[in-house]
mmCIF file of C-alpha atoms in Angstrom:
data_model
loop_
_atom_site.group_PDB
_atom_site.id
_atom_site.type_symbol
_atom_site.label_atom_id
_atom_site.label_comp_id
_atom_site.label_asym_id
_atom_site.label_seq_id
_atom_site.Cartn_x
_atom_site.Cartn_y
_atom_site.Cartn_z
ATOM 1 C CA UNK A 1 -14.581 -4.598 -10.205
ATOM 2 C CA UNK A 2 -15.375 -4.866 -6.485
ATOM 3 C CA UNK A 3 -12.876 -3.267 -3.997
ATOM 4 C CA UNK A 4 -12.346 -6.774 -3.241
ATOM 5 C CA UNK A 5 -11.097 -7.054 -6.546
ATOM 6 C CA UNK A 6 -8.686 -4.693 -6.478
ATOM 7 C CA UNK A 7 -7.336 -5.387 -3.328
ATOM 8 C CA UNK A 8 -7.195 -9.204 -4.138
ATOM 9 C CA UNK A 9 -5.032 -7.660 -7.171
ATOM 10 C CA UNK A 10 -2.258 -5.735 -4.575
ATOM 11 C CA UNK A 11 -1.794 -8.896 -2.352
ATOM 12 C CA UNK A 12 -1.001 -10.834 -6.099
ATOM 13 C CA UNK A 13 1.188 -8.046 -6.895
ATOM 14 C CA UNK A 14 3.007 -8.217 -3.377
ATOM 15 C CA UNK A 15 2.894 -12.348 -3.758
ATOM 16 C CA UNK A 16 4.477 -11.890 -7.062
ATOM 17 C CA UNK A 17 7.233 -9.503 -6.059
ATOM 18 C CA UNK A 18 7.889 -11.767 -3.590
ATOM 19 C CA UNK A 19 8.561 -14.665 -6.013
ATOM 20 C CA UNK A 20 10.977 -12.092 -7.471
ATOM 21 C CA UNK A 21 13.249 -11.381 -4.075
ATOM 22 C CA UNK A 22 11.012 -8.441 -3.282
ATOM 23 C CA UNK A 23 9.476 -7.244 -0.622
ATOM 24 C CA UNK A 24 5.977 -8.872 -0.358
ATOM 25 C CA UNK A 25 3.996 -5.532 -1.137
ATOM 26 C CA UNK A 26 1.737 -4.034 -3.400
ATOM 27 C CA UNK A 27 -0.583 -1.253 -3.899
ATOM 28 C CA UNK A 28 -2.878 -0.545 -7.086
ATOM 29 C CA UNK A 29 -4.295 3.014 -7.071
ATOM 30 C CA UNK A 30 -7.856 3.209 -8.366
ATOM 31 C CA UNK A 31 -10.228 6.494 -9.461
ATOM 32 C CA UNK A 32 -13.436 5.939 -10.643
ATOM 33 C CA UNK A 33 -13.474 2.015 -10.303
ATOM 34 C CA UNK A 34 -10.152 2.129 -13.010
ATOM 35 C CA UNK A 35 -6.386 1.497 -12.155
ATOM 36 C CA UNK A 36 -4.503 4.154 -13.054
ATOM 37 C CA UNK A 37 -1.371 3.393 -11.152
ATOM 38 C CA UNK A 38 0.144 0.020 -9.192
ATOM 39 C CA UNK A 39 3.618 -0.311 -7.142
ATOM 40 C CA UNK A 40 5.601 -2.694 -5.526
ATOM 41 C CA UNK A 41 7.936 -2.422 -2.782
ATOM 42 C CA UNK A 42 11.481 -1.740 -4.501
ATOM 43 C CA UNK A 43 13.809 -1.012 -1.579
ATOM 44 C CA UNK A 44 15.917 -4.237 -2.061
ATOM 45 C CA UNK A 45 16.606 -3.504 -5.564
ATOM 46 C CA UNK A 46 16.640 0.230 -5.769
ATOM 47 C CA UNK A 47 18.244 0.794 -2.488
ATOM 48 C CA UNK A 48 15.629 3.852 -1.732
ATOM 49 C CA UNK A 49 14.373 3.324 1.568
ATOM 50 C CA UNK A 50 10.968 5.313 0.425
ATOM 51 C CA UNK A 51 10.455 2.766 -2.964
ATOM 52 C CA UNK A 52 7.487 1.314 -1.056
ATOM 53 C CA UNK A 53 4.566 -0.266 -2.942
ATOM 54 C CA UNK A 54 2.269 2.967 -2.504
ATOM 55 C CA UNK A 55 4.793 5.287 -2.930
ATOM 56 C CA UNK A 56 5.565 3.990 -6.435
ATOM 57 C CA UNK A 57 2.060 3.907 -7.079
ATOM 58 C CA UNK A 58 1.660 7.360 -6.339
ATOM 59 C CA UNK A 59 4.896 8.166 -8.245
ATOM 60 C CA UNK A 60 3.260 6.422 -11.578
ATOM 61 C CA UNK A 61 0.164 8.347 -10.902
ATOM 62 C CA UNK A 62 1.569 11.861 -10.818
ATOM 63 C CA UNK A 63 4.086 11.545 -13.333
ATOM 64 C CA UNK A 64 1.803 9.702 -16.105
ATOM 65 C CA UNK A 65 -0.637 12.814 -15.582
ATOM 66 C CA UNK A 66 1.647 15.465 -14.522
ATOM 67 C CA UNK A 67 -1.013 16.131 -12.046
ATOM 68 C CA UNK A 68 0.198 16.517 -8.025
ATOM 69 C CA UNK A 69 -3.804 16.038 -7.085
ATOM 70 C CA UNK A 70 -5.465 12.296 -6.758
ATOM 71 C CA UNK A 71 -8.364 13.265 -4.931
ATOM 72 C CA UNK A 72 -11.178 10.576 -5.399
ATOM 73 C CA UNK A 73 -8.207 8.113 -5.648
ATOM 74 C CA UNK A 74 -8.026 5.147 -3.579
ATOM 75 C CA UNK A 75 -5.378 2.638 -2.637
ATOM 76 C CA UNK A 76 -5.660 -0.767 -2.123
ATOM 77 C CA UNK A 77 -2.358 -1.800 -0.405
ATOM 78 C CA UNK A 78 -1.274 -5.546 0.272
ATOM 79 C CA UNK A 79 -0.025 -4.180 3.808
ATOM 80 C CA UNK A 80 -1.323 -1.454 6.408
ATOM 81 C CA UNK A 81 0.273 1.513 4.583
ATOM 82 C CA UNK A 82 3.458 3.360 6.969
ATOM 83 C CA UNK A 83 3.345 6.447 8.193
ATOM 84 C CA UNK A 84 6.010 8.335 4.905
ATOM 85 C CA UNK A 85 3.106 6.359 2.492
ATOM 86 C CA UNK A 86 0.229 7.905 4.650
ATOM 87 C CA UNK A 87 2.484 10.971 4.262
ATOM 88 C CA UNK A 88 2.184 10.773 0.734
ATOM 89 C CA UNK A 89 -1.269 10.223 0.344
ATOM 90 C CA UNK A 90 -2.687 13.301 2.368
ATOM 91 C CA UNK A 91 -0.250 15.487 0.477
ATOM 92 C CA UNK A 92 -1.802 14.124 -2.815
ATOM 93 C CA UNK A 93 -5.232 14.193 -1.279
ATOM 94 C CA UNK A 94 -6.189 10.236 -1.745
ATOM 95 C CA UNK A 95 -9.851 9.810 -0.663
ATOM 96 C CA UNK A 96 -8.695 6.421 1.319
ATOM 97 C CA UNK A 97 -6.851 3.576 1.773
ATOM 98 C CA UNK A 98 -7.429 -0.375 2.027
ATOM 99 C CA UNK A 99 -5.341 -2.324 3.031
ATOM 100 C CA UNK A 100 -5.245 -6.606 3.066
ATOM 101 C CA UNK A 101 -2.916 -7.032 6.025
ATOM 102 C CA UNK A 102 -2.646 -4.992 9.214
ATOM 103 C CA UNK A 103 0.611 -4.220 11.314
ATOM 104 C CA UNK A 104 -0.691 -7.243 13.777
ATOM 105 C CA UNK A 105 -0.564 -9.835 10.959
ATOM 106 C CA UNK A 106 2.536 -8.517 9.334
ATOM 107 C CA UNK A 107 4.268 -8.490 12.976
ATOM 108 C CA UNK A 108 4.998 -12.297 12.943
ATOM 109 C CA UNK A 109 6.816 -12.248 9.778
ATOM 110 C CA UNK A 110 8.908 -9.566 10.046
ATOM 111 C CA UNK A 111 6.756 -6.828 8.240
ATOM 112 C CA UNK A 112 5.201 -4.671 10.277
ATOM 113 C CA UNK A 113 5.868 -0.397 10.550
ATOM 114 C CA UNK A 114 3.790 -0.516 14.250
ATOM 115 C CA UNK A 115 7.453 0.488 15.578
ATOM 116 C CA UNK A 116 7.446 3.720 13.174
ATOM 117 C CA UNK A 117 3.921 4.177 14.329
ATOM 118 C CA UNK A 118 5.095 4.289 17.622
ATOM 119 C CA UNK A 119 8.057 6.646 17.261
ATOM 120 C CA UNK A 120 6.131 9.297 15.382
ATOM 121 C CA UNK A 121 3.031 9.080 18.401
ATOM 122 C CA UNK A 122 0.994 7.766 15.808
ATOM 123 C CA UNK A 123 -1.836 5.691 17.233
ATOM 124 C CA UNK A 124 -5.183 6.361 15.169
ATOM 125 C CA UNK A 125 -5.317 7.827 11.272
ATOM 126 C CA UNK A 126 -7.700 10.410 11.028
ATOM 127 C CA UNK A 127 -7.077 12.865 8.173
ATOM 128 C CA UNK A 128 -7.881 9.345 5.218
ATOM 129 C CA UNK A 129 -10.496 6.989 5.768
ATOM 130 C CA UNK A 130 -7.866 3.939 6.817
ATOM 131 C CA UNK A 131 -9.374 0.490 6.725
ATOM 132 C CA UNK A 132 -7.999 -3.371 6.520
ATOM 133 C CA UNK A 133 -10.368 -5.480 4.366
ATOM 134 C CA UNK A 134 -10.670 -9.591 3.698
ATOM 135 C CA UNK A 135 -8.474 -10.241 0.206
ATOM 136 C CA UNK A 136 -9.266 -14.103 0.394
ATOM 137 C CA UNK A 137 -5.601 -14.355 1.465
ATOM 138 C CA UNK A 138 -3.676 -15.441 4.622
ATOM 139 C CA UNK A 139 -1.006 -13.208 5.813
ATOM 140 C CA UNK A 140 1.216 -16.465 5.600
ATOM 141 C CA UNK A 141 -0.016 -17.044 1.993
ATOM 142 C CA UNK A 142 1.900 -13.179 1.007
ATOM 143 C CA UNK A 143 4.624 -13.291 3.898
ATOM 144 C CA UNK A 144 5.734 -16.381 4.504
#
């Protein structure tokens, strides 16, 4: 599967927790070109401000291997992941993250973590390659 693929795969995840009453957001994690972990945001049903989409990807990950290390993992994420899931990632050492909508696009509907961005002084990612790809989605298509 292309990264495409996979990230085309998060934003139906996100689209279908949506359906649900979820939070439109989803996140597969992928190592070696296999899934080995996906998430959706939870925080409406579980009440856990940190049950993000990536977050319970990366739970499922290190619990179904008992392994704290995912490096040579990456995430495709329906959204531009926050800072507490960028958190997570560098202290599980994922190689990178890709991600279908940015802050910008999410901003309109209500969606966007620019605002924690901006309260941690967090303009640029530099420790994970960070980068927003074309899904074959409009941002309206998962978040309106």
């Amino acid at each position: 599967m292309s990264e495409k693929d996979f990230l085309k795969q998060a934003v139906e995840l996100a689209i279908e927790n949506r359906k649900k009453g979820g939070r439109p957001f989803g996140a597969l994690l992928v190592k070696d070109g296999q899934i080995i972990a996906k998430g959706v945001n939870n925080i409406l049903t579980t009440f856990d401000p940190s049950s993000h989409a990536e977050m319970e990807a990366i739970r499922s990950a290190t619990m179904s291997t008992r392994n704290l290390d995912l490096r040579g993992c990456t995430i495709y994420a329906s959204g531009q992941p926050c800072p507490m899931c960028l958190a997570a990632m560098a202290f599980t050492g994922v190689s990178e993250a890709v991600f279908a909508f940015a802050n910008a696009d999410a901003e309109p509907f209500g969606f966007s973590s620019a605002v924690v961005y901006s309260k941690l002084h967090i303009s640029e990612v530099e420790f994970i390659p960070f980068r927003k790809v074309d899904c074959g989605y409009s941002a309206s298509q998962v978040y309106g």
